[in-house]
Short mmCIF file of N, CA and C in Angstrom, two decimals:
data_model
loop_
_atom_site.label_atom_id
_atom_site.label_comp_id
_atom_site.label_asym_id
_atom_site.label_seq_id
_atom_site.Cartn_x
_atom_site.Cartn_y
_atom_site.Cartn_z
N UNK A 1 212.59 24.59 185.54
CA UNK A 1 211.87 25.76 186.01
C UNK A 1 211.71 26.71 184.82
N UNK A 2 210.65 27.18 184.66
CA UNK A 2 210.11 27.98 183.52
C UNK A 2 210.45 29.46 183.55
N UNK A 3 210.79 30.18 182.56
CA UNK A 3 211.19 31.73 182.86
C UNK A 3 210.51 32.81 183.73
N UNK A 4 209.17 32.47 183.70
CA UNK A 4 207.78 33.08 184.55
C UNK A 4 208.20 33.00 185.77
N UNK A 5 208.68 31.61 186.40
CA UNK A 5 208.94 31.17 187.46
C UNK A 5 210.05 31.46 187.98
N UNK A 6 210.96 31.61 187.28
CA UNK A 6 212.61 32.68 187.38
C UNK A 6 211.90 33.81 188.27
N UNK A 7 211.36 34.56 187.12
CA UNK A 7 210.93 35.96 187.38
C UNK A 7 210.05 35.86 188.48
N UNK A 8 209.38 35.25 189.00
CA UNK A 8 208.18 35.22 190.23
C UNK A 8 209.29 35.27 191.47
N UNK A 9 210.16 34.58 191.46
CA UNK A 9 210.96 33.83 192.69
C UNK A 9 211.76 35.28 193.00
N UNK A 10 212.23 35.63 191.77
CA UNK A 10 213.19 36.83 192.14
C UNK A 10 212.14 38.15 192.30
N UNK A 11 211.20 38.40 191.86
CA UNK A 11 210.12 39.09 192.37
C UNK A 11 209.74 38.92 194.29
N UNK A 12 209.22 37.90 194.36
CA UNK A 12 209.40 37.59 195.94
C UNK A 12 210.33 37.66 196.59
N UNK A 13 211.94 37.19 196.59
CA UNK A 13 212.89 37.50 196.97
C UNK A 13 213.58 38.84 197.38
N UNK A 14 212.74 39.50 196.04
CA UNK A 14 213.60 41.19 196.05
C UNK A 14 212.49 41.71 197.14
N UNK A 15 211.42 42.08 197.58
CA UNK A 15 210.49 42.15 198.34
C UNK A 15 210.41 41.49 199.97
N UNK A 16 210.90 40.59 200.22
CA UNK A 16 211.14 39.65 201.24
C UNK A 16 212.20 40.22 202.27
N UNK A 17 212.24 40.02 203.29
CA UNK A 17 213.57 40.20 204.22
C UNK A 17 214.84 39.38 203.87
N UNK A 18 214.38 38.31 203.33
CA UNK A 18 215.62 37.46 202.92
C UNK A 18 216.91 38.14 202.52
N UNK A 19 217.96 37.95 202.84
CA UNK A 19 219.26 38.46 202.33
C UNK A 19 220.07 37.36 200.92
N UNK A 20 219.55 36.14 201.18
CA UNK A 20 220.18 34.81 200.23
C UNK A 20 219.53 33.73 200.42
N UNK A 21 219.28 33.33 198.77
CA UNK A 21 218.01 32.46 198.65
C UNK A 21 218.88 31.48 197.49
N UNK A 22 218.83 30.04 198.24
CA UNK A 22 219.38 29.12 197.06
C UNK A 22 218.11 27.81 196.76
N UNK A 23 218.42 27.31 195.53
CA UNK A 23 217.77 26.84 194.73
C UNK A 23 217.84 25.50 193.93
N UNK A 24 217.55 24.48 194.10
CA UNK A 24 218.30 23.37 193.35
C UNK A 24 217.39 22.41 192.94
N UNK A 25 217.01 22.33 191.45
CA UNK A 25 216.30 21.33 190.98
C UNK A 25 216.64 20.44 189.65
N UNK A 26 216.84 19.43 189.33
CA UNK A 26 217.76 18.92 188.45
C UNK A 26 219.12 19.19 188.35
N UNK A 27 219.21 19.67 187.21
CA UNK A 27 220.79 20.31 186.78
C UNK A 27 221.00 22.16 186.74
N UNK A 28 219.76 22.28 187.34
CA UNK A 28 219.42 24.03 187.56
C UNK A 28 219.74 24.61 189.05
N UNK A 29 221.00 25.40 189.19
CA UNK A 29 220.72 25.95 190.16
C UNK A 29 220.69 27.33 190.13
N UNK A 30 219.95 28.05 191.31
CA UNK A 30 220.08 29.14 191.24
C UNK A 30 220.14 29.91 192.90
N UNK A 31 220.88 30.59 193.05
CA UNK A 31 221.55 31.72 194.48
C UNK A 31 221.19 32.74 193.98
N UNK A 32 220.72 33.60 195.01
CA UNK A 32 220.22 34.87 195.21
C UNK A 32 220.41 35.51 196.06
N UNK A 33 221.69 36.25 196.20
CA UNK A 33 221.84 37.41 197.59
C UNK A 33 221.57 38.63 197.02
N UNK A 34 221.06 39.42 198.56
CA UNK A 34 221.03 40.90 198.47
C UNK A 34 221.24 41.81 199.76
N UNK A 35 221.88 42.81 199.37
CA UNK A 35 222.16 43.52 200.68
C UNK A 35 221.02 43.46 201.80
N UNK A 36 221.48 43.17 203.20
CA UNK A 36 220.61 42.89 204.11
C UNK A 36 220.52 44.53 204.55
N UNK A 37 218.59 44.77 204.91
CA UNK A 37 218.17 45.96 204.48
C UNK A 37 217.65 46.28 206.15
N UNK A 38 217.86 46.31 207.23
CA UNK A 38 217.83 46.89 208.84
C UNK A 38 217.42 45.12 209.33
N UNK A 39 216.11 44.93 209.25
CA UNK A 39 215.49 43.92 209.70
C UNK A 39 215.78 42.48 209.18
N UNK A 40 216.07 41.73 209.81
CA UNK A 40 216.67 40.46 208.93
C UNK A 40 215.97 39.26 208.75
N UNK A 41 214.74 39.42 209.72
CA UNK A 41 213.33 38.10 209.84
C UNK A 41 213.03 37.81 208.51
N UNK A 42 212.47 36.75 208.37
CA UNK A 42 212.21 36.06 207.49
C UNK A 42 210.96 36.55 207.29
N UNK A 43 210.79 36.34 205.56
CA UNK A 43 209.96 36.44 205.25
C UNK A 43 209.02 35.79 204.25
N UNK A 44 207.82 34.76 204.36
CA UNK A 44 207.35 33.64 204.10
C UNK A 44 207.25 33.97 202.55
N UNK A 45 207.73 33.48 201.34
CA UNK A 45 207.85 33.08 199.76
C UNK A 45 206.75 32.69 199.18
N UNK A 46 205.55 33.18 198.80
CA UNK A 46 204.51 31.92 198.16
C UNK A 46 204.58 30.77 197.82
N UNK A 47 203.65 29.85 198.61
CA UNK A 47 203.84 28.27 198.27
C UNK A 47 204.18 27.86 196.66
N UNK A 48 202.74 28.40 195.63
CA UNK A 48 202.52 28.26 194.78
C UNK A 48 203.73 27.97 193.86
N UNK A 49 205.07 29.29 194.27
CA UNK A 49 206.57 29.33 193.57
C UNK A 49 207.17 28.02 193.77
N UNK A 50 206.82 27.69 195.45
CA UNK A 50 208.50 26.78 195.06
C UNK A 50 207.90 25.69 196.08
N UNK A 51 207.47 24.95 194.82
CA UNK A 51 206.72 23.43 194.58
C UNK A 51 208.24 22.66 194.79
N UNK A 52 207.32 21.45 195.42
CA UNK A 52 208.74 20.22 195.02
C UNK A 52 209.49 20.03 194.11
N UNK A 53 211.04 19.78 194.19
CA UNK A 53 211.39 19.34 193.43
C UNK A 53 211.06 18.20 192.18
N UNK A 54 211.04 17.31 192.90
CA UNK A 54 210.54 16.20 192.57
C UNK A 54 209.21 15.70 192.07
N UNK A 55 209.01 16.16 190.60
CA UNK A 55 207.84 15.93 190.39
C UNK A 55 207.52 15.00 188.98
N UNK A 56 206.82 14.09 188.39
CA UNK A 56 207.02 13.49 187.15
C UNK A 56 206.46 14.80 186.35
N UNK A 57 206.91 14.20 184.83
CA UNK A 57 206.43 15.27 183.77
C UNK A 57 204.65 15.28 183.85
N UNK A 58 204.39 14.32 184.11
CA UNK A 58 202.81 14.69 184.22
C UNK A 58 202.51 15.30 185.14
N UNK A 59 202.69 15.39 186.44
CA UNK A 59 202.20 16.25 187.50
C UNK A 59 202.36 16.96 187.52
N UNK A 60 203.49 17.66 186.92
CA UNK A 60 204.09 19.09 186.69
C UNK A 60 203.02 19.34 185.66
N UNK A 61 202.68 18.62 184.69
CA UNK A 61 201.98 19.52 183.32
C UNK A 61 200.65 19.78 183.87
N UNK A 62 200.22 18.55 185.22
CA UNK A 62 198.77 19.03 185.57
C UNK A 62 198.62 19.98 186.78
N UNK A 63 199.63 20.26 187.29
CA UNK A 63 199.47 21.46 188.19
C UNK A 63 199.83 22.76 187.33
N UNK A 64 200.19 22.76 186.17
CA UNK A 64 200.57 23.86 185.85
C UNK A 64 199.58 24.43 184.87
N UNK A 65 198.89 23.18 184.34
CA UNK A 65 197.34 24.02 183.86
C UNK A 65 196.80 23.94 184.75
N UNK A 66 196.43 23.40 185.91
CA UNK A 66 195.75 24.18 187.14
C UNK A 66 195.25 25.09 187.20
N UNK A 67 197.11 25.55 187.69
CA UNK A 67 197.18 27.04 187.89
C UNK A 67 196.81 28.29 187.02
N UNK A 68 197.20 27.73 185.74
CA UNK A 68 197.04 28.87 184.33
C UNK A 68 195.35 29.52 184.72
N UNK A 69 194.62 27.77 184.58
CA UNK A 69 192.95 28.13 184.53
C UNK A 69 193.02 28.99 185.88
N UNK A 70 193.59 28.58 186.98
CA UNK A 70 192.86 29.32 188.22
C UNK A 70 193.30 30.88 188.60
N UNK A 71 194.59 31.08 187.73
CA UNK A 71 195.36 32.13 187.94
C UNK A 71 194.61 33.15 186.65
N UNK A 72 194.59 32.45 185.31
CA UNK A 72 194.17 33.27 184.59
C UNK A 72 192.46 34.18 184.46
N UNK A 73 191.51 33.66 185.21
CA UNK A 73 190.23 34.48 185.41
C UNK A 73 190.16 33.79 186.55
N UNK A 74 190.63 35.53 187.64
CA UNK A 74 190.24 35.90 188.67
C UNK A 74 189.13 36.78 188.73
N UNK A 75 188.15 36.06 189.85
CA UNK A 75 186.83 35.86 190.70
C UNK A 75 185.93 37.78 189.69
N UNK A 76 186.68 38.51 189.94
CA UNK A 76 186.08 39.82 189.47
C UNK A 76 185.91 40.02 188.32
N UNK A 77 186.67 39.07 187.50
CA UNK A 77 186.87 38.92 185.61
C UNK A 77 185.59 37.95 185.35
N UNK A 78 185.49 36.74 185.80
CA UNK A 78 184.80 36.01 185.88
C UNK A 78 183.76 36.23 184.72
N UNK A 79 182.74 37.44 185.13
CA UNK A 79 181.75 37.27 184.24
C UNK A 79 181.56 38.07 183.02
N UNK A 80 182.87 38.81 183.02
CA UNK A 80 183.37 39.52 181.95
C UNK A 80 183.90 38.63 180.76
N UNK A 81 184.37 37.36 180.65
CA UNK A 81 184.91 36.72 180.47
C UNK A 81 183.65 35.76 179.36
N UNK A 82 182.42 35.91 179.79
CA UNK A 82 181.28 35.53 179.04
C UNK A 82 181.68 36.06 177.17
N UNK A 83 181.44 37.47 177.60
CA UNK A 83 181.84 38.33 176.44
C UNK A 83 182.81 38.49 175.75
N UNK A 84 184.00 37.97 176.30
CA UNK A 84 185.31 38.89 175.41
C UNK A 84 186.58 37.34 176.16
N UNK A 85 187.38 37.06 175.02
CA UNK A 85 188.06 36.41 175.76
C UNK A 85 189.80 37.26 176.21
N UNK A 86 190.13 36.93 177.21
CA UNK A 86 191.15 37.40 177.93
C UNK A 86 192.44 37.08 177.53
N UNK A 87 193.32 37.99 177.34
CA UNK A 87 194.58 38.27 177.32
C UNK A 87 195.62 38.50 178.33
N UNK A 88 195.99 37.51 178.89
CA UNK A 88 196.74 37.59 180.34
C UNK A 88 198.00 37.74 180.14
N UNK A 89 198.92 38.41 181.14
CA UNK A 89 200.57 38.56 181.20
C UNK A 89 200.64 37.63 181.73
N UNK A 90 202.36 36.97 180.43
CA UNK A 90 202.66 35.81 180.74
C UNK A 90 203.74 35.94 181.76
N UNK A 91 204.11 37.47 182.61
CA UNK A 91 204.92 37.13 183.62
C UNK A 91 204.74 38.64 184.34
N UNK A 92 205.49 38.83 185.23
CA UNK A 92 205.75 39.59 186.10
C UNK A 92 206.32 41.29 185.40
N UNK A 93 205.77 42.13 185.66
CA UNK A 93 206.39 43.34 184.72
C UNK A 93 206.22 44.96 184.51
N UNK A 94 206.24 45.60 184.07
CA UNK A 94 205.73 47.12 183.65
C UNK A 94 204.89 46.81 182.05
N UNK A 95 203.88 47.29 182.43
CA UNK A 95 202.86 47.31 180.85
C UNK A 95 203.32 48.49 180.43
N UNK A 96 203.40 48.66 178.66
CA UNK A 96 203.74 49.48 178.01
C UNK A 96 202.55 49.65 177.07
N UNK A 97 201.76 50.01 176.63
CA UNK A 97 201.00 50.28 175.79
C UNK A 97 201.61 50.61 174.00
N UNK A 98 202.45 51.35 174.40
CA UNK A 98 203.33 51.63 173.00
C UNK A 98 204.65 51.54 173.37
N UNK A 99 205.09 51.35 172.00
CA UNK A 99 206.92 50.86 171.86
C UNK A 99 207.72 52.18 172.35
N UNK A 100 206.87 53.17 172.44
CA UNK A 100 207.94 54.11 173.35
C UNK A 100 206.98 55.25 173.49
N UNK A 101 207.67 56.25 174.33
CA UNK A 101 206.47 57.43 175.72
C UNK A 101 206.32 58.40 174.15
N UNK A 102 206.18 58.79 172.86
CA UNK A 102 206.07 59.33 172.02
C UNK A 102 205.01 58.94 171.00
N UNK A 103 205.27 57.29 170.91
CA UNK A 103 204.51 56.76 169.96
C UNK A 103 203.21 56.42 170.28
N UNK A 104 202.24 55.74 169.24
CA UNK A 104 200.74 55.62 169.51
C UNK A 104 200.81 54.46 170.40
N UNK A 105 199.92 53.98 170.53
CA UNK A 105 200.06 53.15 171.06
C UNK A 105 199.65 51.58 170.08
N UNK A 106 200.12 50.69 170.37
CA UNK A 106 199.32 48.88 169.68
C UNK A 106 198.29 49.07 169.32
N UNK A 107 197.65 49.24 170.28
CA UNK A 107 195.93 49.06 169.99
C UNK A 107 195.23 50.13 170.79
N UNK A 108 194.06 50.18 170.19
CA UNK A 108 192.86 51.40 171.29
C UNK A 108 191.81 50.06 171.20
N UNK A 109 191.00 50.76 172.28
CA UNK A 109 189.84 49.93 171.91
C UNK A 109 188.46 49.94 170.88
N UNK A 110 188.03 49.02 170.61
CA UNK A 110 187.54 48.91 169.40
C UNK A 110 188.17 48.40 167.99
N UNK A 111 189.73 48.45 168.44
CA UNK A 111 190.11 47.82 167.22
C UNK A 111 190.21 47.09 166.77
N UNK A 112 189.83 46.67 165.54
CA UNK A 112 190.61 45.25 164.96
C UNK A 112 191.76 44.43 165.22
N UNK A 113 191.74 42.75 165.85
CA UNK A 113 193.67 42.37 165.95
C UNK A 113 193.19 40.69 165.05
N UNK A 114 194.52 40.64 164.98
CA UNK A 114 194.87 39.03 164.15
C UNK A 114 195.53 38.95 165.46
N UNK A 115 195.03 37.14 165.04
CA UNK A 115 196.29 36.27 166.13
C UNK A 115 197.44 36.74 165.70
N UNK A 116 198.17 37.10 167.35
CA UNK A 116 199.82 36.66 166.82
C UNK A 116 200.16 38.37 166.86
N UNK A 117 198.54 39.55 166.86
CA UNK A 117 199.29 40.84 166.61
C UNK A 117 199.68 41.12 167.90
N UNK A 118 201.03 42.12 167.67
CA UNK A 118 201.49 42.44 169.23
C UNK A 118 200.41 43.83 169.37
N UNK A 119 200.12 43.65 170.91
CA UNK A 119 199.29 44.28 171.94
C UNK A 119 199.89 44.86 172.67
N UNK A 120 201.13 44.83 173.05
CA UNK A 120 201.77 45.67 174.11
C UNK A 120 202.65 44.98 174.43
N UNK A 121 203.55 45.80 175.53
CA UNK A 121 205.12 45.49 175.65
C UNK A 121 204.56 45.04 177.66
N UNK A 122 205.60 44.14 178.04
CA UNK A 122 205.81 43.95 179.17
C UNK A 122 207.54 43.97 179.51
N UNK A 123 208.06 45.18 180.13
CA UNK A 123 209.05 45.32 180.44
C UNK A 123 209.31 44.15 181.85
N UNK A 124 210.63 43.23 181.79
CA UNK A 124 210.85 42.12 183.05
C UNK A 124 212.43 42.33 182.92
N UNK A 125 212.98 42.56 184.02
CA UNK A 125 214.47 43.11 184.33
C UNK A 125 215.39 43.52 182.72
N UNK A 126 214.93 44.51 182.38
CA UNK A 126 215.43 45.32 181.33
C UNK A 126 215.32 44.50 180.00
N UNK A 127 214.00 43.88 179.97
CA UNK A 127 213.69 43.25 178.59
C UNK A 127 212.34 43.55 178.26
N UNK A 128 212.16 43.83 176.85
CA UNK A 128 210.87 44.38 176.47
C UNK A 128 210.40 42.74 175.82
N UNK A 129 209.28 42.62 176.84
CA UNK A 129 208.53 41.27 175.85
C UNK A 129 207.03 41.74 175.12
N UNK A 130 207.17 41.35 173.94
CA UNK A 130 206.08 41.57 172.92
C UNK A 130 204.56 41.02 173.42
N UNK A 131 203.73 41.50 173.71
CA UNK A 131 202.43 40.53 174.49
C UNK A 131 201.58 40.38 172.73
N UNK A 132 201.65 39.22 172.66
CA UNK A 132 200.53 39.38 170.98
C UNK A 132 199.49 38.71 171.37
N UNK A 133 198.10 39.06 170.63
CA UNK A 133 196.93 38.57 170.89
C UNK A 133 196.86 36.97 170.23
N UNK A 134 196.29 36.27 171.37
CA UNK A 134 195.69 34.94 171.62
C UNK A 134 194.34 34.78 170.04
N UNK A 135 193.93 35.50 169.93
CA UNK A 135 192.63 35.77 169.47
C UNK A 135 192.50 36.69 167.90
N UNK A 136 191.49 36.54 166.94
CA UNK A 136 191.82 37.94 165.97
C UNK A 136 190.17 38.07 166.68
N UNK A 137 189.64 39.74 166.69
CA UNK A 137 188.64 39.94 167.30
C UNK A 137 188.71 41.54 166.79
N UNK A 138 187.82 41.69 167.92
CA UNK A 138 187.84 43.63 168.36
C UNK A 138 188.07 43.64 170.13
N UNK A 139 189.06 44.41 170.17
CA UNK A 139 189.58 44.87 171.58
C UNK A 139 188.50 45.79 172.29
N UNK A 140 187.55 45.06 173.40
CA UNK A 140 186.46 45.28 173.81
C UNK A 140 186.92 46.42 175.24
N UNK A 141 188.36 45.63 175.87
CA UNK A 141 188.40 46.46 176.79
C UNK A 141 190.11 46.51 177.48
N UNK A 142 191.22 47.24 177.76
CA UNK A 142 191.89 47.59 178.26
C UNK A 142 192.35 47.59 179.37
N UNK A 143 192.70 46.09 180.30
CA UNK A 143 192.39 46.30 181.73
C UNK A 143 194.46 46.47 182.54
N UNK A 144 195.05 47.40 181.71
CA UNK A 144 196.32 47.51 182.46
C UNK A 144 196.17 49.14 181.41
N UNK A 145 196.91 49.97 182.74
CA UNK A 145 197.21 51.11 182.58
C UNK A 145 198.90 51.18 182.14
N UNK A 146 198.91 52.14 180.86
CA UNK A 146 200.27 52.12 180.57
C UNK A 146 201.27 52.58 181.90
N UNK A 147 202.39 52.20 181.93
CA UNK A 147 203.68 52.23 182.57
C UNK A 147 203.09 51.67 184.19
N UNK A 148 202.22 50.64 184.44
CA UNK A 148 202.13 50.19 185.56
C UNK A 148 201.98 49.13 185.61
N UNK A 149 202.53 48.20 187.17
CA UNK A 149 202.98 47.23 187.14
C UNK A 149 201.72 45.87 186.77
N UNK A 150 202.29 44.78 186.74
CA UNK A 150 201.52 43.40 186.57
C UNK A 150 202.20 42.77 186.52
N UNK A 151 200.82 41.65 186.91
CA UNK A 151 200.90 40.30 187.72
C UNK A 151 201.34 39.29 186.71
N UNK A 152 202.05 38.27 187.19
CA UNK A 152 201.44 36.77 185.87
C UNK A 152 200.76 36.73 186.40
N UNK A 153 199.90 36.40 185.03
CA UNK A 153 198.11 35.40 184.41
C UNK A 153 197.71 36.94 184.87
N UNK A 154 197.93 38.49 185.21
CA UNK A 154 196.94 39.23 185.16
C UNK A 154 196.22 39.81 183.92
N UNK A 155 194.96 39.86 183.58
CA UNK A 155 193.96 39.97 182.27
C UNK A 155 194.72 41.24 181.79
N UNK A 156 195.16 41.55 180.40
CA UNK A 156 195.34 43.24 179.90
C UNK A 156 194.70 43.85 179.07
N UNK A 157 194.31 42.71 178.39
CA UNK A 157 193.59 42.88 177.51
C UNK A 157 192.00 41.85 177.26
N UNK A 158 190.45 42.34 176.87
CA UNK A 158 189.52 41.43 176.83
C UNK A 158 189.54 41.54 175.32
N UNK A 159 189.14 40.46 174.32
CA UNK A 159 189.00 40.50 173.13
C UNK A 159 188.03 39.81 172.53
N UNK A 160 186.97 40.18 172.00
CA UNK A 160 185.55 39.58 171.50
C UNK A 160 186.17 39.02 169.84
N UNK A 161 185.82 37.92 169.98
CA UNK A 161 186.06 36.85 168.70
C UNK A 161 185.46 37.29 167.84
N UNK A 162 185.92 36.88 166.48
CA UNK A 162 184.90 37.62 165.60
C UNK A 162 183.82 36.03 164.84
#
């Protein structure tokens, strides 16, 4: 199970009525309790998370670019996507625009990036992950507001190739 997928499960979990959620695939397990909060009904987990165990290395690698393509340009990006190529969060998180509430920020738009430059921070249970651009280009457009939340595969950034 992939770290994205850590973070998705315990994302749904913390949200859910569930009180304890266990987990077992290979040599990985993982339990999840939490204080039970008035109502105790269940509450249905996204399919998408918690696929069979049992899967060969190929089926796993072809459902999981699947998903990337189908997750990463959603229906409203679509034709934005002509122009500028997309920069998606690789997980679940708080967007940061700059390394802290004082400083400038990574990037504005219009600017110049190299592959590999960091673009912004995605805070995921008290870890700052570096988001660096896919692409070297000009940053056409900005689609996450600093200190608010996102999706995995949601777009944050569009970036026109040079």
């Amino acid at each position: 199970m992939k770290f994205e997928q850590v973070l998705q499960l315990v994302d749904a979990v913390s949200v859910s009525a569930l009180t304890e959620f266990k987990y077992e695939e290979g040599g990985v397990k993982i339990s999840m309790k939490k204080a039970a909060e008035g109502n105790s009904e269940l509450a249905s987990v996204p399919a998408r998370i918690l696929e069979p165990a049992v899967k060969s290395e190929e089926e796993r690698a072809d459902a999981e670019a699947a998903a990337e393509v189908k997750e990463s340009v959603p229906a409203d990006h679509a034709a934005e996507e002509e122009s500028g190529q997309m920069v998606v969060s690789p997980l679940v998180g708080t967007f940061y625009a700059a390394p802290s509430e004082d400083a400038k920020p990574y990037v504005k738009v219009g600017d110049q990036v190299k592959k590999g430059q960091v673009l912004a921070i995605v805070e995921a249970m008290k870890l700052m992950n570096e988001i660096e651009s896919d692409y070297s280009g000009k940053v056409i457009k900005i689609l996450a507001e600093n200190g608010t939340a996102v999706e995995y595969g949601q777009p944050l950034f569009e970036i026109k190739e040079d």
